[in-house]
Amino acid sequence: MKSMKVTLVLGTRPQIIKSAPLICLANNDPEIELSIVHTGQHYDYEMTKIFFEEFNLPEPTVNLNVGSGTHAQQTAKIMIRLEKILLKQKPDLVIVPGDTNSTLAGALTAAKLHIPVAHIEAGARSYDMRMPEEVNRRLTDHCSTLLFTPTENCTKNLLKEGIEEKKIYQTGDTMYDVLLRELPKAEKTTILEKLGLEPKTYVLLTAHRPENVDNLENLKNIIEAAIKLKPIIVVFPIHPRTQKQLRKMKLYKKIEKEKHIIMIKPQGYHETIKLIKNAKLILTDSGGMQKEAFWLKIPCLTLRETTEWPETMILGANSLVGTNVQKIIEKFNDIMNKEKEIVENLKDLPNLFGKGEASQKIIEIIKSIKSYLKN
Ligand code: UD1
C-alpha cells in the first residue's frame, strides 16, 4: 500500500523536462502514489506531448486545459480548476517545478489549502521584477514548505530573503540529471543530417521572452543581428509566441529571404540537446538553454540584460548582450577571435549544479520527512 500521496503540477515545456527523472523515480517508488496534474498552459504537440513521449512518461492524471491568456486569466483559471482537484485528491505534498504561471498557481492553490508545497529550482533570482518568471519564483519560494535549490548561489538568495534554513535543501539541478541521462539518446538523433549541418558550423538562436519578442524594437534587433551573422548559418527553432509575433510584425518574410537562416519548428529535447552540443555558439534568451550550453561547454550569448543563472557567467562561458545589434555582433566576433582560448576555458568549468543526482535526492528527502508533512 502506497503511503504517501504526491501531486506534481506542471504545464509548460521546461517543467516537463525538469520533472522527467523525478516522475520516473516516483512512479517506481513503493511508497509514493504520484498524480500528475497538467495545467494545459502549453498545449501544442511540440510544446508538451512530444516530451511525454520522448521520456516515456505516464499520461497526466488530469489536464486542466487552461490554454493561453493574460497572466491573471491563466493563473486564476489554473487556481480555480486545481483547487477542485486538490480537494478531491487530498495529497500529502504538492510539487511545483520552475517559474512559470503554472508553478505559481500550483503553489498558491496548495498553500491556501494548507497542503505542503515543494518547489523545485528554488532560489533562482534575476532581480528583474519586470520578468513574469521573477514574480513567479519569488512568490512560490515564499509560500513553499520545502525548497530544493540547484546551486549554492540559489541557497544564499533564499537565506538573504529570510527563508528558514531548515526548509532549504541544496540538491543540485534536476535539468542536469535529465541531460546526463538523455545525452546518449540525443547523440543518436539525426537532426544535423536532416538540416544538412556540419558540427561547429552554425549558431543556434532561440528567443521567446515577452520582453524580447512582444517588443517590436527588440525583436527587430534580434533578427537584424541574425542577418548580420551571415555567412555563418543560424539555426532558429521558433517558439509559438515568437512565430505569432514575427508574422504580426511582418518580420517573417524578411527572414525567409535570408538563405543562411534556417527556421524550424520547436524541437524535441533530444534534437535540441544535439543542436546545442554541436553549435559554434548559442544565442538565446532562455534560462534553461544558458545552463545546457554551460554543461555542454558551448559559449553562450544571452539576449537579456539580467540572468537568474549568474553561475553560468564564469570564465566567459556566458555573457549578457541584451538586444543591441552592435553589442551582439561585437561579442560574437570577440568570441570567434579567441575561440581556442575560450574553448580551453570551457574545459575547466566547475560543476556548480550538482552531480546529476538531484531528483534522487529530492525523492529521498520527501520520504524521510513524510511523517512531518502529514501532520
Ligand atoms: C512560458 C513561461 C516561461 C517559459 C516558457 C517556455 C510564464 C509566465 N512563462 O512562456 O517562463 O520559459 O513558457 O516555453 O509562465 N502558445 C501556443 N501553443 C502552446 C503554448 C503557447 O501557440 O502550446 C502561444 C500562444 O499564442 C500564447 C503564447 O504562445 O499566447 C505564450 O504562451 P504562454 O504559455 O503564455 O507563455 P510562454 O511564452 O510559452
XYZ file of C-alpha atoms and ligand atoms in Angstrom:
414
model
C 0.000 0.000 0.000
C 1.475 3.336 -1.070
C 1.711 5.537 1.982
C 2.341 8.982 0.524
C 0.205 10.915 -1.960
C 2.141 13.395 -4.066
C 0.694 15.674 -6.738
C 3.033 17.210 -9.306
C 1.669 20.306 -11.033
C 3.174 21.219 -14.399
C 2.029 22.769 -17.644
C 4.881 24.018 -19.801
C 7.723 22.618 -21.872
C 10.574 23.359 -19.424
C 8.591 21.994 -16.479
C 8.075 18.635 -18.159
C 11.787 18.416 -18.959
C 12.936 19.254 -15.442
C 10.424 16.840 -13.867
C 11.108 13.841 -16.098
C 13.580 11.858 -13.908
C 11.576 12.673 -10.787
C 8.390 11.311 -12.376
C 10.158 8.073 -13.315
C 11.618 7.657 -9.811
C 8.357 8.497 -8.028
C 6.375 6.155 -10.266
C 8.619 3.238 -9.397
C 8.727 4.009 -5.695
C 6.794 1.608 -3.451
C 5.875 4.396 -1.002
C 4.774 7.154 -3.392
C 1.457 7.463 -5.176
C 2.110 10.108 -7.829
C -0.533 12.119 -9.611
C 0.461 14.466 -12.443
C -1.780 17.480 -12.975
C -1.118 19.177 -16.326
C -2.475 22.718 -16.316
C -2.745 22.886 -20.111
C -0.715 26.141 -20.223
C 1.144 24.592 -23.159
C -0.980 22.513 -25.498
C 0.725 22.203 -28.932
C 2.235 18.776 -29.648
C 5.751 20.270 -29.901
C 5.358 22.130 -26.592
C 4.118 19.289 -24.420
C 3.141 15.825 -25.671
C 6.416 15.263 -27.505
C 8.269 15.323 -24.164
C 5.965 12.782 -22.524
C 6.725 10.509 -25.493
C 10.483 11.167 -25.532
C 10.895 10.493 -21.822
C 8.364 7.650 -21.718
C 6.311 9.412 -19.069
C 2.851 8.311 -17.991
C -0.060 10.419 -19.261
C -1.067 13.170 -16.804
C -3.793 12.080 -14.400
C -5.717 15.278 -15.121
C -5.450 18.084 -17.686
C -6.925 21.410 -16.585
C -6.938 22.669 -20.211
C -6.469 26.331 -19.282
C -4.689 27.255 -22.550
C -3.392 30.739 -23.310
C -4.495 34.056 -21.850
C -3.274 37.035 -19.876
C -1.227 36.331 -16.761
C -4.204 36.896 -14.490
C -6.518 34.752 -16.623
C -4.049 31.894 -16.863
C -3.078 31.946 -13.178
C -6.647 32.355 -11.945
C -8.055 29.631 -14.216
C -5.412 27.187 -13.024
C -6.164 28.029 -9.395
C -9.910 27.601 -9.720
C -9.637 24.283 -11.574
C -6.756 22.938 -9.483
C -8.457 23.696 -6.182
C -11.254 21.250 -7.042
C -8.747 18.542 -7.924
C -6.657 19.018 -4.782
C -9.754 18.990 -2.573
C -10.621 15.606 -4.067
C -7.104 14.152 -4.110
C -6.052 15.418 -0.668
C -2.336 14.941 -1.363
C 0.304 14.984 1.369
C 2.509 17.183 -0.805
C 2.240 19.287 -3.980
C 5.405 19.624 -6.054
C 5.852 22.598 -8.382
C 8.894 22.877 -10.656
C 10.364 26.033 -12.223
C 8.992 29.547 -12.517
C 6.009 29.664 -14.846
C 2.440 30.772 -14.233
C 1.629 27.088 -13.658
C 4.285 27.000 -10.908
C 2.879 29.976 -9.031
C -0.751 28.960 -9.455
C 0.041 25.448 -8.210
C 1.935 26.721 -5.174
C -0.679 29.305 -4.189
C -3.600 26.915 -4.543
C -1.925 24.263 -2.410
C -0.649 26.712 0.218
C -4.137 28.181 0.686
C -5.494 24.670 1.247
C -2.723 24.119 3.835
C -1.125 21.423 1.702
C 2.704 21.474 1.964
C 4.396 22.751 -1.210
C 7.792 21.664 -2.539
C 9.463 23.995 -5.032
C 11.987 22.515 -7.430
C 14.538 25.054 -8.718
C 14.027 27.317 -5.726
C 16.148 30.406 -5.095
C 16.980 31.460 -8.679
C 16.848 35.258 -8.968
C 17.352 37.658 -11.874
C 16.427 40.628 -9.651
C 14.314 41.924 -12.536
C 10.716 42.144 -11.375
C 9.530 43.034 -14.900
C 10.078 39.385 -15.808
C 6.936 37.369 -15.081
C 9.152 34.453 -14.047
C 10.847 36.526 -11.338
C 7.478 37.312 -9.759
C 6.509 33.631 -10.019
C 9.778 32.418 -8.465
C 9.743 34.778 -5.521
C 6.133 34.213 -4.561
C 6.419 30.464 -5.000
C 9.518 30.317 -2.798
C 7.823 32.304 -0.077
C 4.807 30.021 0.166
C 6.760 26.752 -0.068
C 7.379 24.301 2.759
C 10.340 22.640 1.081
C 12.760 24.486 -1.181
C 15.026 22.398 -3.378
C 17.838 24.587 -4.667
C 20.021 23.771 -7.674
C 23.124 25.735 -6.584
C 24.813 27.353 -3.606
C 24.027 30.782 -5.014
C 20.303 29.936 -5.034
C 20.541 28.769 -1.409
C 22.205 32.066 -0.462
C 19.498 34.066 -2.260
C 16.830 32.375 -0.140
C 18.693 32.912 3.114
C 19.100 36.612 2.229
C 15.315 36.837 1.890
C 14.860 35.414 5.367
C 13.670 31.944 4.395
C 14.353 29.486 7.217
C 17.434 27.351 6.645
C 15.660 24.163 7.735
C 13.278 24.410 4.759
C 16.107 24.587 2.204
C 17.748 21.534 0.656
C 20.536 22.062 -1.875
C 20.027 19.072 -4.134
C 21.553 20.190 -7.449
C 19.674 20.844 -10.668
C 17.162 18.313 -11.988
C 17.793 19.665 -15.516
C 21.351 18.428 -15.180
C 20.016 14.993 -14.188
C 17.974 14.913 -17.400
C 20.899 15.975 -19.524
C 23.205 13.260 -18.179
C 20.506 10.634 -18.526
C 19.374 11.590 -22.026
C 22.654 12.578 -23.692
C 23.274 9.170 -25.322
C 19.816 9.313 -26.938
C 20.405 12.920 -28.019
C 23.678 11.894 -29.696
C 21.790 9.343 -31.773
C 19.339 11.795 -33.334
C 19.838 12.692 -36.977
C 18.771 16.323 -36.744
C 22.107 17.605 -38.113
C 21.828 15.377 -41.195
C 18.176 16.330 -41.631
C 19.094 20.012 -41.685
C 22.258 19.432 -43.755
C 24.508 20.790 -40.987
C 28.135 20.022 -40.170
C 29.123 20.188 -36.477
C 30.521 23.535 -35.270
C 29.483 25.458 -38.368
C 26.352 27.138 -37.063
C 24.908 29.363 -34.368
C 21.768 28.170 -32.558
C 19.292 31.004 -31.928
C 16.185 30.949 -29.737
C 14.047 33.816 -28.424
C 10.705 33.666 -26.672
C 10.754 36.053 -23.692
C 7.883 38.555 -23.879
C 10.287 41.446 -23.186
C 12.109 40.468 -26.400
C 9.533 39.098 -28.786
C 6.492 41.188 -27.854
C 8.572 44.346 -28.314
C 8.985 45.374 -31.975
C 12.334 47.112 -31.448
C 13.910 44.190 -29.595
C 12.582 41.531 -31.948
C 13.756 43.545 -34.972
C 17.211 43.846 -33.389
C 17.474 40.108 -32.752
C 16.555 39.382 -36.385
C 18.944 42.095 -37.614
C 21.768 40.507 -35.615
C 20.937 37.062 -37.057
C 21.047 38.556 -40.568
C 24.411 40.200 -39.842
C 25.950 36.879 -38.776
C 25.998 35.902 -42.475
C 27.753 33.800 -43.836
C 27.554 31.770 -40.618
C 24.478 29.563 -40.596
C 21.866 30.448 -37.967
C 19.508 27.648 -36.875
C 16.337 29.167 -35.436
C 13.738 26.885 -33.774
C 10.715 29.154 -33.376
C 8.564 29.176 -30.211
C 4.811 29.686 -30.938
C 4.816 33.078 -29.180
C 7.696 34.216 -31.415
C 6.102 32.762 -34.547
C 2.962 34.791 -33.877
C 4.910 38.000 -33.244
C 7.153 37.590 -36.318
C 4.066 37.352 -38.511
C 2.270 40.191 -36.736
C 5.303 42.468 -37.022
C 5.845 41.440 -40.670
C 9.343 40.145 -39.993
C 8.712 36.553 -41.092
C 9.101 37.248 -44.815
C 12.281 39.216 -44.157
C 13.903 36.180 -42.524
C 12.638 33.820 -45.224
C 14.730 35.744 -47.772
C 17.922 35.006 -45.823
C 19.447 31.753 -47.036
C 21.769 31.414 -44.015
C 18.895 31.413 -41.508
C 17.229 28.015 -41.086
C 13.826 28.407 -39.437
C 12.430 25.236 -37.872
C 9.534 24.356 -35.587
C 10.220 23.868 -31.854
C 12.264 20.699 -31.473
C 12.071 17.810 -29.030
C 14.515 17.549 -26.124
C 16.952 15.129 -27.758
C 17.147 17.115 -31.007
C 17.668 20.346 -29.077
C 20.497 18.907 -26.999
C 22.172 17.593 -30.161
C 21.815 21.031 -31.767
C 23.317 22.740 -28.707
C 26.202 20.301 -28.384
C 27.280 20.753 -31.996
C 26.788 24.520 -32.253
C 29.632 27.020 -32.509
C 27.742 29.307 -30.175
C 24.297 29.702 -28.572
C 22.323 32.936 -28.870
C 19.322 32.728 -26.553
C 17.025 34.357 -24.032
C 16.073 31.018 -22.467
C 17.060 30.277 -18.882
C 17.329 26.540 -19.468
C 19.461 26.820 -22.584
C 22.004 29.031 -20.801
C 22.551 26.142 -18.406
C 22.558 23.457 -21.095
C 25.160 25.423 -23.083
C 27.250 25.700 -19.903
C 27.037 21.977 -19.153
C 27.856 21.070 -22.761
C 30.691 23.636 -22.769
C 29.419 25.722 -25.663
C 29.848 29.528 -25.489
C 26.578 31.379 -24.945
C 25.444 34.945 -25.565
C 22.291 35.741 -23.637
C 19.854 38.153 -25.270
C 18.937 39.774 -21.955
C 20.242 42.379 -19.519
C 19.950 40.087 -16.484
C 20.104 36.372 -15.788
C 18.835 34.155 -12.987
C 21.839 31.919 -13.681
C 24.921 34.059 -12.885
C 26.729 30.754 -12.219
C 26.979 30.278 -15.999
C 28.882 33.521 -16.486
C 32.209 32.385 -15.047
C 35.268 32.146 -17.303
C 33.417 33.867 -20.152
C 31.129 30.875 -20.715
C 28.037 33.090 -20.927
C 27.689 36.860 -21.495
C 24.704 39.168 -21.292
C 24.372 41.093 -24.558
C 20.791 42.384 -24.410
C 19.300 43.069 -27.827
C 21.728 45.707 -29.089
C 22.788 44.591 -32.591
C 26.264 46.082 -32.377
C 26.918 44.562 -28.972
C 25.754 41.121 -30.134
C 27.964 41.197 -33.237
C 30.982 42.613 -31.372
C 30.750 39.992 -28.643
C 30.234 37.266 -31.228
C 33.357 38.352 -33.148
C 35.262 38.652 -29.913
C 34.455 35.040 -29.018
C 35.264 33.808 -32.518
C 38.642 35.601 -32.450
C 39.505 33.986 -29.137
C 37.792 30.690 -29.955
C 40.739 28.468 -28.928
C 41.270 30.212 -25.601
C 37.558 30.184 -24.798
C 37.135 26.522 -25.696
C 40.137 25.796 -23.410
C 38.485 27.796 -20.582
C 35.229 25.945 -21.044
C 37.020 22.644 -20.469
C 37.783 23.742 -16.904
C 34.295 24.810 -15.874
C 33.473 23.631 -12.375
C 30.169 21.885 -11.911
C 28.104 24.193 -9.775
C 24.793 22.425 -10.381
C 25.350 19.138 -8.544
C 26.253 15.732 -9.857
C 23.092 14.709 -11.681
C 21.511 13.174 -8.598
C 19.082 15.949 -7.702
C 15.874 14.039 -8.496
C 17.026 11.048 -6.443
C 17.867 13.334 -3.517
C 14.508 15.093 -3.725
C 12.640 11.777 -3.540
C 14.741 10.641 -0.566
C 14.179 13.920 1.315
C 10.433 13.856 0.712
C 10.194 10.296 2.010
C 12.392 10.980 5.021
C 10.085 13.746 6.260
C 6.847 12.007 5.332
C 5.503 11.958 8.876
C 6.322 15.657 9.354
C 4.460 16.532 6.120
C 1.417 14.514 7.137
C 0.998 16.479 10.395
C 6.000 30.147 -20.693
C 6.582 30.610 -19.354
C 8.078 30.832 -19.496
C 8.765 29.624 -20.104
C 8.069 29.273 -21.413
C 8.690 28.084 -22.082
C 5.108 32.010 -17.957
C 4.839 33.376 -17.479
N 6.006 31.887 -18.946
O 6.143 31.214 -21.631
O 8.620 31.045 -18.213
O 10.113 29.939 -20.344
O 6.688 29.007 -21.135
O 8.159 27.875 -23.339
O 4.542 31.075 -17.438
N 1.300 29.158 -27.494
C 0.935 28.287 -28.481
N 0.959 26.947 -28.162
C 1.303 26.484 -26.944
C 1.655 27.404 -25.948
C 1.648 28.733 -26.239
O 0.623 28.656 -29.596
O 1.294 25.250 -26.746
C 1.348 30.611 -27.824
C 0.070 31.342 -27.530
O -0.084 32.308 -28.508
C 0.350 32.009 -26.206
C 1.829 32.294 -26.305
O 2.369 31.217 -27.061
O -0.414 33.137 -26.005
C 2.533 32.389 -24.983
O 2.316 31.210 -24.197
P 2.380 31.313 -22.598
O 2.098 29.994 -22.006
O 1.579 32.465 -22.119
O 3.867 31.725 -22.298
P 5.262 31.293 -22.953
O 5.765 32.416 -23.746
O 5.210 29.947 -23.597
